[in-house]
């Protein structure tokens, strides 16, 4: 059966360290922007940790949640792209074809999670930083939308390797950069079509919720809610 | 082609002249279809034969609309089925978007058919030297006959003057 | 016949009509050249700024995450809306045989064509990779690129193409007889140009009849197209799950708003043309009065839609929608919102409802505020909901940059320039339509009338038969 990639993020384990953000930038050749652009809201963190403050001093708590492309099964960004740059691939991923994108930015407006990013300028890396670009991932030019791809390059590499070795993919063989880099291993990635995979089992947890479930996008990222924090005031 | 025509200052005199010409055409063995009228505004009043004008255009436009609708369907359905792209479970040919494209191309079909039918039915553009007088756009109505036998020339000229022509001229593009 | 009725009649000899209406085509004043130069001077920087935007990247504009659409889409919807002027006047009034529309039709149809041409630039201007805009056109490509017919932007492409084709035909077909008139009076190069343009028109009954039939078919066809165009433009927003965009009322709301702004633009253009080309005797107070009444109806319809939409959102009290709602009504956009309500309803309503105030000056004032108000309305539809989508962490702000403002001004000047050039090469009032066709029976003159038999009654009353 074809794979159906999904992810589970355990918010109880997440410390908000943002190692996933840094790893994603490194793996996917994501440009960094200067302070002015960041103030305008033009950062390009495919995965970012959203932080909300709750309560009044002295009982303030920070709630944070890594948000990345939810790879929705009923993605609102897919029907609206006029050039089919945003489409649903057979493995359940919402794929972005950079070459087809003409930059209408309709998909970004349609995404309820605001996880799509636009290249406002041509990204540039001062020498010698250009040497650290990942050769497996294309560098996007100005005017093109981009977003989290569940590190599709790693998925493909693993699939090719498994096929070459004439075997099935193992459950923990594919790890996107964020999953790989998470220190408390709060993030789990795997095949939702495999009932024995860790992702499938954890998605069935009583703590499992999805983000913006009421919008009906059928996201494939499941969040395990924090345990009630009796010791954590 | 030899033609003779009169320039009339208003619709009444032009109508009289037309009536007289039609009456005279059988007597003088002239082709009634060779009677020409030209004006700077449409002459929808009685006596100018507006009601006898017939055209296929109102039938062609719905036909063009149907062709347009079919083209819309072909464009959406056939092309998308020939090169199916992965749609993640959504139908390859979605009914409502196909419907919208069909609707727009239906209307475009009707519009383009009307334009083409207009061009063909009027015979425009036609830059050949033809029977015409610039006085027509000065408000005069031109009534004349275009296949002229030189014998009847004098009689026709008299007829036109009698019915109120301000000028009578001849035209030849032979 | 009292003076008031006399004021609603065009009672001139045909020669005078021709002379008055052909004068702008044949005589170019120095003021005209100055106007054209001024328009080009103010508008041309817009084009260079656009090239700058294309080379630097969309980042020079103010749009950002999450407000990915800003001024350009506002302008797009605004201009497409304005383009509904001609359709209403020409098509609907033609179909109901309202004779007062005759001096006004070409003015209106020209607005339609040029507003569409300008509006259709914006989907290209706002593209990230604008040089690839042609990928929206279905053409066979070896790269396997094909438009996605599910996308409202592709529907936009088809709808606007259809509407532009239809409006151009609607505008150009009735110009042919007037070009014949210019051809017969012109000399030299002008004569050669207009000979080509007039297509050899002679004015035979066959030509007139086919023209009339074509116009009637076009009038019936262009109406559904116009309604579908702005509905499809509204679906650019309504089809996305953005709070306060995803509303079923958008289709009719936008069409009503389009007709509203279209009539306002028409009134302003008519007043300017009237002044500039000395057409006071052709564009009468009656025209402004009738259009003013239409504008009043549309203003009431607009306020109805605003109340209907906002009341249901407020009553539904959905948190995501309410964030956008309050930001419009009380928050960041409050000034713009209340200005819009004033401009679209509070100011025009008394001016247009009170007959004494519904003069030419009154309707022009009302129309000017409506045009401003409708632009604000488009802006308030596009930007505040995008600033407040579902996840509050991702809320943002939008502020336009000089790039967007310059391009907006540039296209505005472009529209005016196209219109000014049009008025030079084509008689802005349709001469043949003005004078005829007369009624099937010759016009009978009323017993105590002082009008000549060739007078044209603009108030659409049937004359009583001669006693």
Coordinates of C-alpha atoms in Angstrom, one line a residue, chain A:
Chain A
X1 CA 0.0 0.0 0.0
X2 CA 1.2 3.5 -0.6
X3 CA 2.6 5.4 2.2
X4 CA 0.7 8.2 3.9
X5 CA 3.1 10.3 5.8
X6 CA 2.0 11.9 9.1
X7 CA 3.5 13.4 12.2
X8 CA 2.8 13.5 15.9
X9 CA 4.1 16.2 18.1
X10 CA 3.9 15.7 21.8
X11 CA 3.4 19.1 23.4
X12 CA 4.1 17.7 26.8
X13 CA 7.7 17.0 25.7
X14 CA 8.2 20.1 23.6
X15 CA 10.4 22.6 25.4
X16 CA 10.1 25.3 22.8
X17 CA 13.9 25.2 22.2
X18 CA 13.4 25.8 18.4
X19 CA 16.1 23.3 17.4
X20 CA 13.5 22.2 14.8
X21 CA 13.4 25.7 13.3
X22 CA 17.2 25.9 12.9
X23 CA 17.4 22.4 11.5
X24 CA 14.7 23.1 9.0
X25 CA 16.5 26.1 7.8
X26 CA 19.7 24.2 7.4
X27 CA 18.1 21.2 5.6
X28 CA 15.9 23.1 3.2
X29 CA 18.0 26.1 2.1
X30 CA 15.6 28.5 3.7
X31 CA 16.7 32.1 3.5
X32 CA 17.1 34.3 6.6
X33 CA 15.8 37.8 6.5
X34 CA 17.1 40.9 8.2
X35 CA 15.5 42.7 11.2
X36 CA 13.4 45.1 9.1
X37 CA 11.9 42.4 7.1
X38 CA 11.3 40.3 10.1
X39 CA 9.5 43.2 11.7
X40 CA 7.3 43.3 8.7
X41 CA 6.4 39.6 9.2
X42 CA 8.5 38.2 6.4
X43 CA 10.4 35.5 8.2
X44 CA 10.4 32.2 6.4
X45 CA 10.3 29.6 9.2
X46 CA 8.7 26.6 7.6
X47 CA 8.3 25.3 11.1
X48 CA 8.0 27.8 13.9
X49 CA 7.1 27.7 17.5
X50 CA 3.9 29.7 18.2
X51 CA 3.8 31.1 21.7
X52 CA 0.8 32.4 23.6
X53 CA 0.8 33.9 27.0
X54 CA -1.9 32.8 29.4
X55 CA -3.0 34.2 32.7
X56 CA -2.0 37.3 34.7
X57 CA 1.2 37.9 36.6
X58 CA 2.3 36.1 38.7
X59 CA 0.4 33.1 37.2
X60 CA 1.6 33.5 33.7
X61 CA 2.2 30.5 31.6
X62 CA 3.6 30.3 28.1
X63 CA 1.9 27.8 25.8
X64 CA 3.8 27.0 22.8
X65 CA 3.3 24.8 19.8
X66 CA 5.4 24.0 16.8
X67 CA 3.4 24.7 13.7
X68 CA 4.4 23.5 10.3
X69 CA 2.5 22.6 7.2
X70 CA -0.2 20.3 8.3
X71 CA -0.2 18.4 4.9
X72 CA -4.0 18.5 5.0
X73 CA -6.0 15.8 3.3
X74 CA -8.6 18.4 2.3
X75 CA -6.1 21.1 1.8
X76 CA -7.7 24.5 0.9
X77 CA -4.5 25.6 -0.7
X78 CA -4.8 23.0 -3.5
X79 CA -7.9 23.8 -5.4
X80 CA -7.0 27.5 -5.6
X81 CA -3.6 27.4 -7.2
X82 CA -4.2 28.4 -10.9
X83 CA -1.1 26.5 -12.1
X84 CA -1.4 23.3 -10.1
X85 CA 1.8 24.3 -8.3
X86 CA 0.2 23.2 -5.0
X87 CA -1.1 19.6 -5.4
X88 CA -1.7 16.5 -3.5
X89 CA 0.9 13.8 -4.2
X90 CA 0.0 10.1 -4.1
X91 CA 1.8 9.7 -0.7
X92 CA -0.6 12.2 0.9
X93 CA 1.7 15.1 1.0
X94 CA 0.7 18.5 -0.2
X95 CA 3.5 19.1 -2.6
X96 CA 4.7 22.5 -3.9
X97 CA 6.1 22.5 -7.4
X98 CA 8.4 25.6 -7.4
X99 CA 8.7 25.6 -11.1
X100 CA 5.0 25.9 -11.7
X101 CA 4.5 28.7 -9.2
X102 CA 3.8 32.1 -10.7
X103 CA 3.3 33.7 -7.3
X104 CA -0.4 34.6 -7.1
X105 CA -0.2 33.9 -3.3
X106 CA -3.8 32.6 -3.3
X107 CA -2.7 29.4 -1.6
X108 CA -1.1 31.4 1.2
X109 CA -4.4 33.3 1.7
X110 CA -6.4 30.1 1.7
X111 CA -4.2 28.3 4.2
X112 CA -5.9 28.7 7.6
X113 CA -2.6 28.0 9.4
X114 CA -0.6 30.6 7.5
X115 CA 2.2 28.2 7.0
X116 CA 3.0 29.1 3.5
X117 CA 5.9 31.4 2.8
X118 CA 6.7 33.6 -0.2
X119 CA 10.0 34.6 -1.5
X120 CA 9.8 38.4 -1.4
X121 CA 13.3 38.8 -2.7
X122 CA 15.9 36.7 -4.3
X123 CA 17.5 34.8 -1.5
X124 CA 21.2 35.3 -1.2
X125 CA 23.8 33.8 1.0
X126 CA 27.0 35.7 1.6
X127 CA 30.1 33.7 0.8
X128 CA 31.2 31.3 2.2
X129 CA 27.7 30.5 3.6
X130 CA 26.6 29.4 0.2
X131 CA 28.7 26.3 0.7
X132 CA 26.4 25.0 3.3
X133 CA 23.4 24.8 1.0
X134 CA 21.9 21.3 0.8
X135 CA 22.3 20.0 -2.7
X136 CA 19.2 17.8 -2.4
X137 CA 16.9 20.7 -2.1
X138 CA 16.4 23.4 -4.8
X139 CA 16.9 27.0 -4.0
X140 CA 13.7 28.9 -4.7
X141 CA 13.9 32.2 -6.7
X142 CA 12.0 35.4 -6.0
X143 CA 8.2 35.2 -6.5
X144 CA 7.8 31.6 -5.6
X145 CA 5.8 30.1 -2.7
X146 CA 7.4 27.5 -0.4
X147 CA 6.5 25.6 2.6
X148 CA 7.3 22.5 4.6
X149 CA 7.5 19.4 2.5
X150 CA 8.0 16.8 5.3
X151 CA 11.6 16.8 4.0
X152 CA 10.4 15.0 0.9
X153 CA 14.0 14.7 -0.2
X154 CA 14.7 12.5 2.8
X155 CA 11.6 10.4 2.1
X156 CA 12.6 9.9 -1.5
X157 CA 16.2 9.0 -0.6
X158 CA 15.0 6.4 1.9
X159 CA 12.5 5.0 -0.5
X160 CA 15.1 4.7 -3.2
X161 CA 17.5 3.0 -0.8
X162 CA 14.9 0.6 0.4
X163 CA 13.9 -0.3 -3.2
X164 CA 17.6 -0.8 -4.1
X165 CA 18.0 -3.1 -1.2
X166 CA 14.7 -4.8 -2.1
X167 CA 13.0 -4.3 1.2
X168 CA 10.3 -2.4 2.9
X169 CA 10.9 0.9 4.6
X170 CA 11.3 0.6 8.3
X171 CA 9.3 2.7 10.6
X172 CA 12.0 5.0 11.9
X173 CA 14.0 5.1 8.8
X174 CA 12.7 8.4 7.5
X175 CA 13.2 11.4 9.8
X176 CA 12.6 15.0 8.6
X177 CA 15.2 17.4 9.8
X178 CA 12.9 18.8 12.6
X179 CA 12.1 15.3 13.9
X180 CA 15.8 14.3 13.8
X181 CA 16.9 17.4 15.7
X182 CA 14.3 17.5 18.4
X183 CA 16.2 17.0 21.7
X184 CA 13.3 15.7 23.8
X185 CA 12.1 13.6 20.9
X186 CA 8.8 15.3 21.0
X187 CA 8.2 14.8 17.3
X188 CA 7.5 11.5 15.6
X189 CA 7.2 10.9 11.9
X190 CA 6.0 7.9 10.0
X191 CA 3.5 6.1 7.8
X192 CA -0.1 6.5 8.9
X193 CA -1.1 3.7 6.6
X194 CA 0.9 1.3 8.7
X195 CA -1.1 0.5 11.8
X196 CA 1.9 -0.6 13.7
X197 CA 3.9 2.5 13.1
X198 CA 4.6 4.8 16.0
X199 CA 2.7 7.6 14.4
X200 CA -0.4 5.6 13.9
X201 CA -0.4 4.3 17.4
X202 CA 0.3 7.8 19.0
X203 CA -2.4 9.4 16.8
X204 CA -4.9 7.3 18.6
X205 CA -3.9 8.6 22.0
X206 CA -6.5 10.2 24.3
X207 CA -4.5 13.4 24.2
X208 CA -4.6 13.6 20.4
X209 CA -6.0 16.7 18.8
X210 CA -5.5 18.5 15.5
X211 CA -5.1 22.1 15.0
X212 CA -8.1 24.0 13.7
X213 CA -10.1 20.9 13.5
X214 CA -13.3 22.8 12.9
X215 CA -12.1 24.2 9.6
X216 CA -12.3 20.7 8.2
X217 CA -8.9 20.6 6.5
X218 CA -8.1 17.0 7.8
X219 CA -4.5 17.8 8.8
X220 CA -2.0 14.9 9.2
X221 CA -0.1 16.5 12.0
X222 CA -1.5 15.4 15.4
X223 CA -0.7 17.2 18.6
X224 CA -0.7 15.4 21.9
X225 CA -2.0 17.9 24.4
X226 CA -0.1 18.7 27.6
X227 CA -1.0 16.6 30.6
X228 CA -2.9 18.7 33.1
X229 CA -0.1 20.5 34.7
X230 CA -0.8 20.0 38.5
X231 CA 2.9 20.2 39.4
X232 CA 3.7 22.9 36.9
X233 CA 2.2 26.1 38.2

